Amino acid sequence: MTTRDHGATWTFLSNHAHVLLCLAADPDQTLPVIADKVGITTRGVQLILTDLIEGGYVERTRVGRRNHYRINPDGHLRHPLEAHHRVADLIAALGPAGR
């Protein structure tokens, strides 16, 4: 059984989680790089980042001509089923290897 046979059209995590995990791996990534990794448009990444910044999950700082992103590890996940977990828990469970 391959992924193509079953479930290729959905994943367990939202694009918001995917963008957050990309930033956890490299807080200096550009939007096009994140978009390519997540499989969405650059505009989609911009909209998700706006949500994450407005929600207090991510802080953006301008460094020269680029942006640096800092994740708030103490933010709680939004859905009632996961609200007892923090962003740090998500990153620890699913983030970059070796972290």
mmCIF file of C-alpha atoms in Angstrom:
data_model
loop_
_atom_site.group_PDB
_atom_site.id
_atom_site.type_symbol
_atom_site.label_atom_id
_atom_site.label_comp_id
_atom_site.label_asym_id
_atom_site.label_seq_id
_atom_site.Cartn_x
_atom_site.Cartn_y
_atom_site.Cartn_z
ATOM 1 C CA MET A 1 0.000 0.000 0.000
ATOM 2 C CA THR A 2 1.428 3.386 -0.988
ATOM 3 C CA THR A 3 0.518 6.873 0.148
ATOM 4 C CA ARG A 4 -0.930 7.408 -3.297
ATOM 5 C CA ASP A 5 -3.398 4.565 -2.680
ATOM 6 C CA HIS A 6 -4.720 5.836 0.632
ATOM 7 C CA GLY A 7 -4.891 9.353 2.026
ATOM 8 C CA ALA A 8 -2.678 11.349 -0.319
ATOM 9 C CA THR A 9 -5.167 14.204 -0.228
ATOM 10 C CA TRP A 10 -5.048 14.878 3.513
ATOM 11 C CA THR A 11 -2.552 15.054 6.364
ATOM 12 C CA PHE A 12 -2.792 14.918 10.135
ATOM 13 C CA LEU A 13 -1.507 18.478 10.583
ATOM 14 C CA SER A 14 -2.793 21.768 9.242
ATOM 15 C CA ASN A 15 -0.762 24.106 7.059
ATOM 16 C CA HIS A 16 -0.486 26.380 10.108
ATOM 17 C CA ALA A 17 1.336 23.595 11.965
ATOM 18 C CA HIS A 18 3.517 22.896 8.939
ATOM 19 C CA VAL A 19 4.587 26.553 8.688
ATOM 20 C CA LEU A 20 5.277 26.648 12.426
ATOM 21 C CA LEU A 21 7.425 23.515 12.192
ATOM 22 C CA CYS A 22 9.345 25.007 9.255
ATOM 23 C CA LEU A 23 10.108 28.074 11.363
ATOM 24 C CA ALA A 24 11.186 25.866 14.259
ATOM 25 C CA ALA A 25 13.678 24.183 11.938
ATOM 26 C CA ASP A 26 15.035 27.473 10.590
ATOM 27 C CA PRO A 27 13.707 30.824 11.837
ATOM 28 C CA ASP A 28 15.399 32.658 8.954
ATOM 29 C CA GLN A 29 13.725 30.811 6.069
ATOM 30 C CA THR A 30 12.187 32.831 3.282
ATOM 31 C CA LEU A 31 8.504 32.583 2.457
ATOM 32 C CA PRO A 32 9.098 30.903 -0.935
ATOM 33 C CA VAL A 33 11.213 28.199 0.741
ATOM 34 C CA ILE A 34 8.509 27.572 3.350
ATOM 35 C CA ALA A 35 5.831 27.547 0.644
ATOM 36 C CA ASP A 36 7.765 24.932 -1.314
ATOM 37 C CA LYS A 37 8.218 22.707 1.751
ATOM 38 C CA VAL A 38 4.573 22.972 2.841
ATOM 39 C CA GLY A 39 3.189 22.698 -0.687
ATOM 40 C CA ILE A 40 1.233 25.948 -0.706
ATOM 41 C CA THR A 41 1.659 29.356 -2.308
ATOM 42 C CA THR A 42 3.849 32.120 -0.923
ATOM 43 C CA ARG A 43 0.673 34.135 -0.397
ATOM 44 C CA GLY A 44 -0.732 31.237 1.637
ATOM 45 C CA VAL A 45 2.353 31.326 3.851
ATOM 46 C CA GLN A 46 1.945 35.101 4.268
ATOM 47 C CA LEU A 47 -1.664 34.655 5.409
ATOM 48 C CA ILE A 48 -0.731 31.881 7.827
ATOM 49 C CA LEU A 49 2.126 33.962 9.256
ATOM 50 C CA THR A 50 -0.291 36.833 9.776
ATOM 51 C CA ASP A 51 -2.566 34.479 11.739
ATOM 52 C CA LEU A 52 0.344 33.133 13.802
ATOM 53 C CA ILE A 53 1.710 36.619 14.523
ATOM 54 C CA GLU A 54 -1.696 38.064 15.420
ATOM 55 C CA GLY A 55 -2.361 35.026 17.617
ATOM 56 C CA GLY A 56 0.858 35.610 19.545
ATOM 57 C CA TYR A 57 2.472 32.365 18.380
ATOM 58 C CA VAL A 58 5.217 33.974 16.277
ATOM 59 C CA GLU A 59 7.113 37.260 16.430
ATOM 60 C CA ARG A 60 8.683 38.720 13.293
ATOM 61 C CA THR A 61 11.815 40.880 13.444
ATOM 62 C CA ARG A 62 13.366 42.591 10.453
ATOM 63 C CA VAL A 63 17.097 41.815 10.088
ATOM 64 C CA GLY A 64 18.523 43.758 7.183
ATOM 65 C CA ARG A 65 16.479 42.812 4.123
ATOM 66 C CA ARG A 66 15.162 39.584 5.640
ATOM 67 C CA ASN A 67 12.874 38.515 8.441
ATOM 68 C CA HIS A 68 13.715 36.465 11.495
ATOM 69 C CA TYR A 69 10.891 34.612 13.239
ATOM 70 C CA ARG A 70 10.740 33.706 16.923
ATOM 71 C CA ILE A 71 8.216 31.150 18.079
ATOM 72 C CA ASN A 72 6.423 31.633 21.392
ATOM 73 C CA PRO A 73 6.860 28.158 22.910
ATOM 74 C CA ASP A 74 4.359 28.879 25.691
ATOM 75 C CA GLY A 75 1.392 29.487 23.392
ATOM 76 C CA HIS A 76 -1.313 26.856 23.763
ATOM 77 C CA LEU A 77 -2.745 24.958 20.819
ATOM 78 C CA ARG A 78 -6.093 26.350 19.728
ATOM 79 C CA HIS A 79 -8.426 23.388 19.363
ATOM 80 C CA PRO A 80 -10.163 22.323 22.602
ATOM 81 C CA LEU A 81 -8.884 18.745 22.185
ATOM 82 C CA GLU A 82 -5.268 19.952 22.205
ATOM 83 C CA ALA A 83 -5.545 23.156 24.255
ATOM 84 C CA HIS A 84 -3.742 21.543 27.203
ATOM 85 C CA HIS A 85 -0.605 21.284 25.024
ATOM 86 C CA ARG A 86 1.817 24.120 24.297
ATOM 87 C CA VAL A 87 3.494 24.957 21.006
ATOM 88 C CA ALA A 88 6.722 23.693 22.585
ATOM 89 C CA ASP A 89 5.088 20.258 22.964
ATOM 90 C CA LEU A 90 4.201 20.177 19.264
ATOM 91 C CA ILE A 91 7.717 21.164 18.248
ATOM 92 C CA ALA A 92 9.285 18.670 20.650
ATOM 93 C CA ALA A 93 7.127 15.882 19.254
ATOM 94 C CA LEU A 94 7.286 16.724 15.571
ATOM 95 C CA GLY A 95 9.971 19.335 15.064
ATOM 96 C CA PRO A 96 13.418 19.022 13.540
ATOM 97 C CA ALA A 97 15.496 15.973 14.390
ATOM 98 C CA GLY A 98 18.043 16.506 17.122
ATOM 99 C CA ARG A 99 16.083 19.185 18.943
#
